[in-house]
Amino acid sequence: MKKKEKHSFGIKGWWTIIFCGLLYYMMTGTSADGLNVMVPGFCELKGWDYSTLLSFSTIAGLVGMIIAFLTARLITKKGAKFVIVLSCIIAGAAFILYGYSSSMAMYLVTICFACGFAYVYSFQATGPVIAKWFPRKRGIVMGYVTAFMPLASATFLYLLNWLIATFGFQNGIAITGIMTIVLGIIGMFSIKNTPEEAGMLPDNMPMTEEAKKALKEESENYVSPWTAKKLLKNKVVWCIACAYGFMMLANTGVISQLVPRITVDKGYTAGMATVMFSVASLCGIVLSIAWGWLDTKIGTKKASFVMLIWFIISVVMNLIPNNTITLWISIVMIGGDLGGTANFLVSMTTRIFGRRDFDAAYGIIYPIFSVIRTMAFAFVGFFTKYVNDIFGQKYAGAYIGLIIACVISMIFVSQIDYDKFLGHDILRETE
């Protein structure tokens, strides 16, 4: 019976989980994995320089940081649902225009808006929804939600290639934009900011009528005492943002370098590298849920340490030269790195600030996290250039840099006072 209650989210709760997962799916497919097809496609179609288009993606990341700061305040004022719908429409429209880019200037502007708002409707805006719907079960819930990221890595490129083959390159990309807009419209009519708005309770848990009344009163017209100034002066805010910012930096770095590592350093064909990447993605689906379960079982802080140790071992395994067994072990383990970071960022913020003050805290934490995450390519590039040719491997230096990023993340995680609750909830979580 207890096990049944643990996963009894109700129909509306499960739909909220699936919808948030679909947002992660579209973000991963369009703004991350899809670029592996889109960028070379534009180079072939327009004759544009590949390295220049890649640099535009870096600029898009920087613009995305500005967008994150602006939308953070909008979430606090208008609610996460409003921002999700708005961001889906803007990102979708931008991807439609992106598909028909007639100049490099148009390409740059559209990719900035497309990717910037894709991160908003996924990473940024789903966090407040999860925190309010599932404050106690957020670990396993985020495990389900983030499993859609490796699912996208395993399937979206096949979908995109089919769309391009069927409808043409530009039309195929535009259709992904239409899909994003449709998803936003669906959310407009089917998603609520809080379970109370849907006639439910947090975590779908049973409550007395008195408790229901108290919860409803605490949710109405609440204004968090946590101002931006107070949050920026708070140590735990910086520790959470930096801990998971460096964790995501390592995550992004290992994935971006995985294919060249396999082809250049390990000597495998591009086809085999694709197979290995797909295996990592499929493993990531199961392991994302496993990280969510571990989060719920032992707590976010301990689970974060476990994941960082797991990450370091996966990279060390990958660094061992001329060993097929350790390479495959590393591929499976790297798959486990794909979803956990986004899981822990939301979970830790909820743990410390609760559901009522989550929006205010996350509005500061996420943009700082985003700044660090955006440094991934420059971070990896530095180590690739200046710490190279280790064990006769060109990209080994980059992976050593990622181990350093994990150690930095560990230091920040260790500084988070996990038992100090800074929120003002009537429903104080118990772990």
Coordinates of C-alpha atoms in Angstrom, one line a residue:
M1 CA 0.0 0.0 0.0
K2 CA 2.8 2.4 0.9
K3 CA 4.5 1.8 -2.5
K4 CA 1.2 2.5 -4.3
E5 CA 0.8 5.9 -2.4
K6 CA 4.4 6.9 -3.3
H7 CA 3.6 6.9 -7.0
S8 CA -0.1 7.8 -6.9
F9 CA 0.1 11.2 -8.6
G10 CA -3.4 11.1 -10.1
I11 CA -4.4 11.6 -13.8
K12 CA -3.8 15.4 -13.6
G13 CA -0.5 14.9 -11.8
W14 CA 0.8 12.4 -14.3
W15 CA -0.2 14.6 -17.2
T16 CA 1.7 17.5 -15.6
I17 CA 4.8 15.2 -15.4
I18 CA 4.4 14.0 -19.0
F19 CA 3.8 17.6 -20.3
C20 CA 7.0 18.8 -18.5
G21 CA 8.8 15.9 -20.0
L22 CA 7.7 16.8 -23.5
L23 CA 9.0 20.3 -23.0
Y24 CA 12.4 18.8 -22.1
Y25 CA 12.1 16.6 -25.2
M26 CA 11.5 19.5 -27.6
M27 CA 14.2 21.6 -26.0
T28 CA 16.8 18.8 -26.3
G29 CA 15.8 17.9 -29.8
T30 CA 15.6 21.4 -31.3
S31 CA 18.2 23.4 -29.5
A32 CA 20.8 20.7 -28.8
D33 CA 20.8 17.5 -30.7
G34 CA 19.0 18.9 -33.7
L35 CA 21.8 21.3 -34.4
N36 CA 24.0 18.3 -35.3
V37 CA 21.8 18.1 -38.5
M38 CA 20.8 21.7 -38.9
V39 CA 24.2 23.4 -38.8
P40 CA 25.8 21.1 -41.5
G41 CA 22.6 21.4 -43.5
F42 CA 22.8 25.1 -43.7
C43 CA 26.5 25.0 -44.6
E44 CA 25.6 22.7 -47.5
L45 CA 22.5 24.6 -48.6
K46 CA 23.9 28.1 -48.2
G47 CA 27.6 27.6 -48.4
W48 CA 28.1 29.2 -45.0
D49 CA 31.2 28.6 -42.8
Y50 CA 30.7 25.8 -40.3
S51 CA 32.9 27.3 -37.5
T52 CA 31.1 30.6 -37.8
L53 CA 27.7 29.0 -37.4
L54 CA 29.0 27.1 -34.3
S55 CA 30.2 30.4 -32.8
F56 CA 26.6 31.7 -33.3
S57 CA 25.4 28.9 -31.0
T58 CA 27.8 30.2 -28.4
I59 CA 26.4 33.7 -28.8
A60 CA 22.9 32.2 -28.5
G61 CA 23.9 30.8 -25.2
L62 CA 25.0 34.3 -24.0
V63 CA 21.8 35.9 -25.2
G64 CA 19.9 33.1 -23.4
M65 CA 21.4 34.2 -20.1
I66 CA 19.9 37.6 -20.6
I67 CA 16.6 36.1 -21.5
A68 CA 16.8 33.9 -18.3
F69 CA 17.2 37.0 -16.1
L70 CA 14.2 38.7 -17.7
T71 CA 11.9 35.8 -17.7
A72 CA 12.8 34.9 -14.0
R73 CA 10.9 38.0 -12.9
L74 CA 8.1 37.3 -15.3
I75 CA 7.5 33.9 -13.7
T76 CA 7.3 35.5 -10.3
K77 CA 4.7 38.0 -11.5
K78 CA 2.7 36.0 -14.0
G79 CA 3.3 32.4 -13.1
A80 CA 5.2 29.6 -14.8
K81 CA 2.3 28.5 -17.0
F82 CA 2.2 31.9 -18.7
V83 CA 5.9 31.9 -19.3
I84 CA 5.8 28.3 -20.7
V85 CA 3.1 29.1 -23.2
L86 CA 4.7 32.4 -24.2
S87 CA 8.2 30.8 -24.6
C88 CA 6.8 27.9 -26.6
I89 CA 5.2 30.4 -29.0
I90 CA 8.3 32.6 -29.3
A91 CA 10.7 29.6 -29.6
G92 CA 8.4 27.9 -32.1
A93 CA 8.1 31.0 -34.3
A94 CA 11.8 31.6 -34.1
F95 CA 12.5 28.0 -35.3
I96 CA 10.1 28.5 -38.2
L97 CA 12.0 31.6 -39.3
Y98 CA 15.3 29.9 -38.5
G99 CA 14.4 27.2 -41.1
Y100 CA 14.0 29.8 -43.7
S101 CA 17.1 31.9 -42.8
S102 CA 18.2 33.7 -45.9
S103 CA 21.3 35.4 -44.4
M104 CA 23.7 34.8 -41.6
A105 CA 22.3 37.8 -39.7
M106 CA 18.8 36.2 -39.8
Y107 CA 20.3 32.9 -38.8
L108 CA 22.0 34.5 -35.7
V109 CA 18.9 36.4 -34.6
T110 CA 16.6 33.4 -34.9
I111 CA 18.9 30.9 -33.3
C112 CA 19.3 33.3 -30.3
F113 CA 15.5 33.5 -29.8
A114 CA 14.9 29.9 -30.6
C115 CA 17.4 28.4 -28.2
G116 CA 17.1 31.1 -25.5
F117 CA 13.3 30.6 -25.1
A118 CA 13.7 26.8 -25.5
Y119 CA 15.8 26.8 -22.3
V120 CA 13.1 29.0 -20.7
Y121 CA 10.1 26.7 -21.3
S122 CA 12.1 23.6 -20.2
F123 CA 14.8 24.1 -17.6
Q124 CA 13.5 27.4 -16.2
A125 CA 9.7 27.4 -16.2
T126 CA 9.1 23.7 -15.5
G127 CA 10.9 24.0 -12.2
P128 CA 8.3 26.1 -10.4
V129 CA 5.5 23.8 -11.7
I130 CA 7.3 20.7 -10.3
A131 CA 8.1 22.4 -7.0
K132 CA 4.4 23.3 -6.4
W133 CA 2.9 20.1 -7.6
F134 CA 5.4 17.6 -6.1
P135 CA 7.3 19.3 -3.2
R136 CA 8.0 16.0 -1.4
K137 CA 8.1 13.7 -4.4
R138 CA 10.1 16.1 -6.6
G139 CA 13.1 13.7 -6.8
I140 CA 11.3 10.8 -8.6
V141 CA 9.2 13.2 -10.5
M142 CA 12.2 15.0 -12.0
G143 CA 13.6 11.6 -12.7
Y144 CA 10.6 10.9 -15.0
V145 CA 10.7 14.4 -16.5
T146 CA 14.5 14.5 -17.3
A147 CA 14.3 11.0 -18.8
F148 CA 12.7 12.7 -21.8
M149 CA 16.1 14.4 -22.5
P150 CA 18.0 11.1 -23.4
L151 CA 14.8 9.9 -25.1
A152 CA 15.1 12.9 -27.4
S153 CA 18.8 12.2 -27.9
A154 CA 17.9 8.6 -29.0
T155 CA 15.0 9.5 -31.2
F156 CA 14.7 13.1 -32.3
L157 CA 17.4 13.0 -35.0
Y158 CA 15.6 10.2 -36.7
L159 CA 12.4 12.3 -36.6
L160 CA 14.2 15.4 -37.9
N161 CA 15.9 13.5 -40.7
W162 CA 12.5 12.0 -41.7
L163 CA 10.9 15.5 -41.8
I164 CA 13.7 16.9 -43.9
A165 CA 13.7 13.9 -46.3
T166 CA 9.9 14.1 -46.6
F167 CA 9.3 17.9 -46.7
G168 CA 12.7 19.4 -47.5
F169 CA 15.4 20.9 -45.3
Q170 CA 13.8 24.3 -44.6
N171 CA 10.2 23.0 -44.2
G172 CA 11.4 20.1 -42.0
I173 CA 13.0 22.5 -39.5
A174 CA 9.9 24.8 -39.7
I175 CA 7.7 21.8 -38.7
T176 CA 9.6 21.4 -35.5
G177 CA 8.8 25.0 -34.7
I178 CA 5.1 24.3 -35.4
M179 CA 5.3 21.3 -33.0
T180 CA 6.7 23.6 -30.3
I181 CA 3.9 26.1 -30.7
V182 CA 1.3 23.3 -30.6
L183 CA 2.8 22.0 -27.4
G184 CA 2.5 25.5 -25.9
I185 CA -1.2 25.7 -26.9
I186 CA -1.9 22.3 -25.4
G187 CA -0.3 23.6 -22.2
M188 CA -2.4 26.7 -22.2
F189 CA -5.6 24.6 -21.8
S190 CA -4.3 21.6 -19.8
I191 CA -1.7 22.8 -17.3
K192 CA -2.1 24.6 -14.0
N193 CA 0.5 26.5 -12.0
T194 CA -0.5 24.7 -8.8
P195 CA -2.4 21.5 -7.9
E196 CA -4.9 23.7 -6.0
E197 CA -5.9 25.4 -9.3
A198 CA -6.7 21.9 -10.6
G199 CA -8.7 20.9 -7.6
M200 CA -5.9 18.7 -6.2
L201 CA -3.3 18.8 -3.4
P202 CA 0.5 18.7 -3.5
D203 CA 1.8 15.2 -4.2
N204 CA -1.8 14.1 -4.4
M205 CA -1.7 13.4 -0.7
P206 CA -4.7 13.0 1.6
M207 CA -5.4 15.9 3.9
T208 CA -8.0 16.9 6.4
E209 CA -10.4 19.7 5.6
E210 CA -8.6 22.1 8.0
A211 CA -5.3 21.4 6.3
K212 CA -6.8 21.9 2.9
K213 CA -8.2 25.3 4.0
A214 CA -4.8 26.3 5.5
L215 CA -3.0 25.3 2.3
K216 CA -5.4 27.2 0.1
E217 CA -5.0 30.3 2.2
E218 CA -1.2 30.1 2.2
S219 CA -1.2 29.8 -1.6
E220 CA -3.4 32.8 -2.3
N221 CA -1.7 36.2 -2.7
Y222 CA 1.5 35.1 -1.2
V223 CA 4.4 37.5 -1.6
S224 CA 7.8 36.0 -0.9
P225 CA 10.0 38.0 1.5
W226 CA 13.0 36.8 -0.5
T227 CA 13.9 39.8 -2.6
A228 CA 16.6 39.6 -5.3
K229 CA 18.9 41.6 -3.1
K230 CA 18.5 39.2 -0.2
L231 CA 19.0 36.2 -2.4
L232 CA 22.1 37.5 -4.0
K233 CA 23.6 38.0 -0.5
N234 CA 22.7 34.5 0.6
K235 CA 25.5 31.9 0.6
V236 CA 23.3 28.9 -0.2
V237 CA 21.9 30.5 -3.3
W238 CA 25.4 30.8 -4.8
C239 CA 26.3 27.3 -3.6
I240 CA 23.3 25.7 -5.3
A241 CA 23.8 27.7 -8.5
C242 CA 27.5 27.0 -8.7
A243 CA 27.3 23.3 -7.6
Y244 CA 24.8 22.4 -10.4
G245 CA 26.2 24.9 -12.8
F246 CA 29.5 23.1 -12.8
M247 CA 27.8 19.8 -12.9
M248 CA 25.9 20.8 -16.0
L249 CA 29.1 22.3 -17.5
A250 CA 30.7 18.8 -17.1
N251 CA 27.6 17.1 -18.5
T252 CA 27.5 19.4 -21.5
G253 CA 31.2 19.1 -22.1
V254 CA 31.3 15.3 -22.0
I255 CA 28.4 15.0 -24.5
S256 CA 29.8 17.6 -26.9
Q257 CA 33.2 15.8 -27.0
L258 CA 31.9 12.2 -27.0
V259 CA 31.8 11.7 -30.8
P260 CA 35.2 13.2 -31.5
R261 CA 36.6 11.2 -28.6
I262 CA 35.3 8.0 -30.1
T263 CA 36.3 8.8 -33.7
V264 CA 39.6 10.7 -33.3
D265 CA 41.0 9.3 -30.1
K266 CA 39.6 5.8 -30.1
G267 CA 39.7 5.3 -33.9
Y268 CA 36.1 4.1 -34.5
T269 CA 34.1 5.1 -37.5
A270 CA 31.5 7.8 -37.4
G271 CA 28.8 5.2 -37.8
M272 CA 30.0 3.3 -34.7
A273 CA 30.3 6.5 -32.8
T274 CA 26.6 7.2 -33.5
V275 CA 25.7 3.7 -32.3
M276 CA 27.6 4.3 -29.1
F277 CA 25.9 7.7 -28.6
S278 CA 22.5 6.1 -29.1
V279 CA 23.4 3.4 -26.5
A280 CA 24.4 6.1 -24.0
S281 CA 21.1 7.9 -24.7
L282 CA 19.0 4.8 -24.1
C283 CA 20.8 4.0 -20.9
G284 CA 20.2 7.6 -19.9
I285 CA 16.4 7.1 -20.0
V286 CA 16.5 4.3 -17.3
L287 CA 19.3 6.0 -15.3
S288 CA 17.5 9.4 -15.2
I289 CA 14.6 7.7 -13.4
A290 CA 17.2 5.9 -11.2
W291 CA 18.7 9.2 -10.1
G292 CA 15.2 10.5 -9.3
W293 CA 14.6 7.4 -7.1
L294 CA 18.0 7.8 -5.4
D295 CA 17.2 11.5 -4.8
T296 CA 14.0 10.5 -3.0
K297 CA 15.6 7.6 -1.2
I298 CA 18.8 9.2 0.3
G299 CA 18.2 12.9 -0.2
T300 CA 19.4 15.4 -2.9
K301 CA 22.8 16.2 -1.3
K302 CA 24.0 12.6 -0.9
A303 CA 22.6 11.7 -4.4
S304 CA 24.5 14.7 -5.9
F305 CA 27.8 13.3 -4.4
V306 CA 27.0 9.9 -5.8
M307 CA 26.4 11.3 -9.2
L308 CA 29.6 13.3 -9.2
I309 CA 31.6 10.3 -8.2
W310 CA 29.8 8.3 -10.9
F311 CA 30.6 11.0 -13.5
I312 CA 34.3 11.0 -12.5
I313 CA 34.5 7.2 -12.8
S314 CA 32.9 7.3 -16.2
V315 CA 35.4 9.9 -17.5
V316 CA 38.4 8.0 -16.0
M317 CA 37.1 4.8 -17.8
N318 CA 36.9 6.7 -21.0
L319 CA 40.5 8.0 -20.6
I320 CA 42.0 4.5 -20.5
P321 CA 43.6 3.9 -23.9
N322 CA 43.2 0.8 -26.1
N323 CA 40.6 -0.9 -24.0
T324 CA 37.2 -1.7 -25.5
I325 CA 35.7 -3.0 -22.3
T326 CA 36.4 0.2 -20.3
L327 CA 35.2 2.3 -23.3
W328 CA 31.8 0.5 -23.3
I329 CA 31.5 0.8 -19.5
S330 CA 32.2 4.5 -19.8
I331 CA 29.5 4.8 -22.6
V332 CA 26.9 3.2 -20.4
M333 CA 27.9 5.4 -17.4
I334 CA 28.0 8.6 -19.4
G335 CA 24.4 7.8 -20.4
G336 CA 23.6 8.1 -16.7
D337 CA 25.0 11.6 -16.6
L338 CA 22.4 13.0 -19.1
G339 CA 19.4 13.7 -16.9
G340 CA 20.6 13.9 -13.3
T341 CA 21.8 17.5 -13.2
A342 CA 18.5 19.1 -14.1
N343 CA 16.9 16.8 -11.6
F344 CA 19.1 17.9 -8.7
L345 CA 18.9 21.6 -9.4
V346 CA 15.1 21.8 -9.0
S347 CA 15.1 19.3 -6.2
M348 CA 17.7 21.1 -4.1
T349 CA 16.1 24.5 -4.6
T350 CA 12.7 23.0 -3.5
R351 CA 14.4 21.3 -0.5
I352 CA 15.9 24.5 0.8
F353 CA 13.2 27.1 -0.1
G354 CA 10.0 25.1 -0.3
R355 CA 7.1 25.5 -2.7
R356 CA 6.1 29.0 -1.7
D357 CA 9.5 30.7 -2.0
F358 CA 10.7 28.5 -4.9
D359 CA 9.9 31.0 -7.7
A360 CA 11.8 33.8 -6.0
A361 CA 14.9 31.7 -5.2
Y362 CA 14.9 29.8 -8.6
G363 CA 14.6 33.2 -10.4
I364 CA 18.1 34.0 -9.1
I365 CA 19.6 30.5 -9.0
Y366 CA 18.7 29.5 -12.5
P367 CA 20.3 32.5 -14.3
I368 CA 23.5 32.0 -12.4
F369 CA 23.4 28.3 -13.2
S370 CA 22.8 29.2 -16.8
V371 CA 25.9 31.5 -16.9
I372 CA 28.2 28.7 -15.7
R373 CA 26.5 26.1 -18.1
T374 CA 27.2 28.4 -21.0
M375 CA 30.9 28.4 -20.3
A376 CA 31.1 24.7 -21.1
F377 CA 32.3 25.0 -24.7
A378 CA 34.9 27.6 -23.8
F379 CA 36.0 25.5 -20.8
V380 CA 36.4 22.4 -22.9
G381 CA 38.1 24.4 -25.7
F382 CA 40.7 25.7 -23.2
F383 CA 41.7 22.2 -22.0
T384 CA 41.6 20.8 -25.5
K385 CA 44.0 23.4 -26.7
Y386 CA 46.4 23.7 -23.7
V387 CA 46.2 20.3 -22.1
N388 CA 46.2 18.0 -25.1
D389 CA 48.0 14.9 -26.4
I390 CA 47.7 13.0 -23.0
F391 CA 48.1 9.2 -23.4
G392 CA 48.4 10.0 -27.2
Q393 CA 44.8 11.3 -27.2
K394 CA 43.9 14.7 -28.6
Y395 CA 40.7 15.2 -26.5
A396 CA 41.9 13.7 -23.3
G397 CA 42.7 17.1 -21.9
A398 CA 39.1 18.1 -22.2
Y399 CA 38.0 15.2 -20.1
I400 CA 40.6 15.9 -17.4
G401 CA 39.1 19.4 -17.3
L402 CA 35.7 17.9 -16.8
I403 CA 37.0 16.0 -13.8
I404 CA 38.2 19.3 -12.3
A405 CA 34.7 20.8 -12.9
C406 CA 33.2 17.8 -11.0
V407 CA 35.6 18.4 -8.1
I408 CA 34.6 22.1 -8.0
S409 CA 30.9 21.0 -8.0
M410 CA 31.6 18.7 -5.1
I411 CA 33.1 21.6 -3.1
F412 CA 30.0 23.7 -3.6
V413 CA 27.6 20.8 -2.8
S414 CA 29.5 20.2 0.5
Q415 CA 28.8 23.8 1.5
I416 CA 25.0 23.6 1.2
D417 CA 23.4 23.4 4.6
Y418 CA 20.9 20.7 3.7
D419 CA 19.1 20.8 7.1
K420 CA 18.5 24.5 7.1
F421 CA 15.0 25.3 5.6
L422 CA 14.8 28.9 4.3
G423 CA 11.2 28.7 3.0
H424 CA 7.9 29.7 4.7
D425 CA 5.7 26.7 3.9
I426 CA 3.0 25.3 6.1
L427 CA 3.8 21.9 4.6
R428 CA 7.4 21.4 5.6
E429 CA 8.8 18.4 3.8
T430 CA 10.2 15.6 5.8
E431 CA 13.0 13.4 4.6

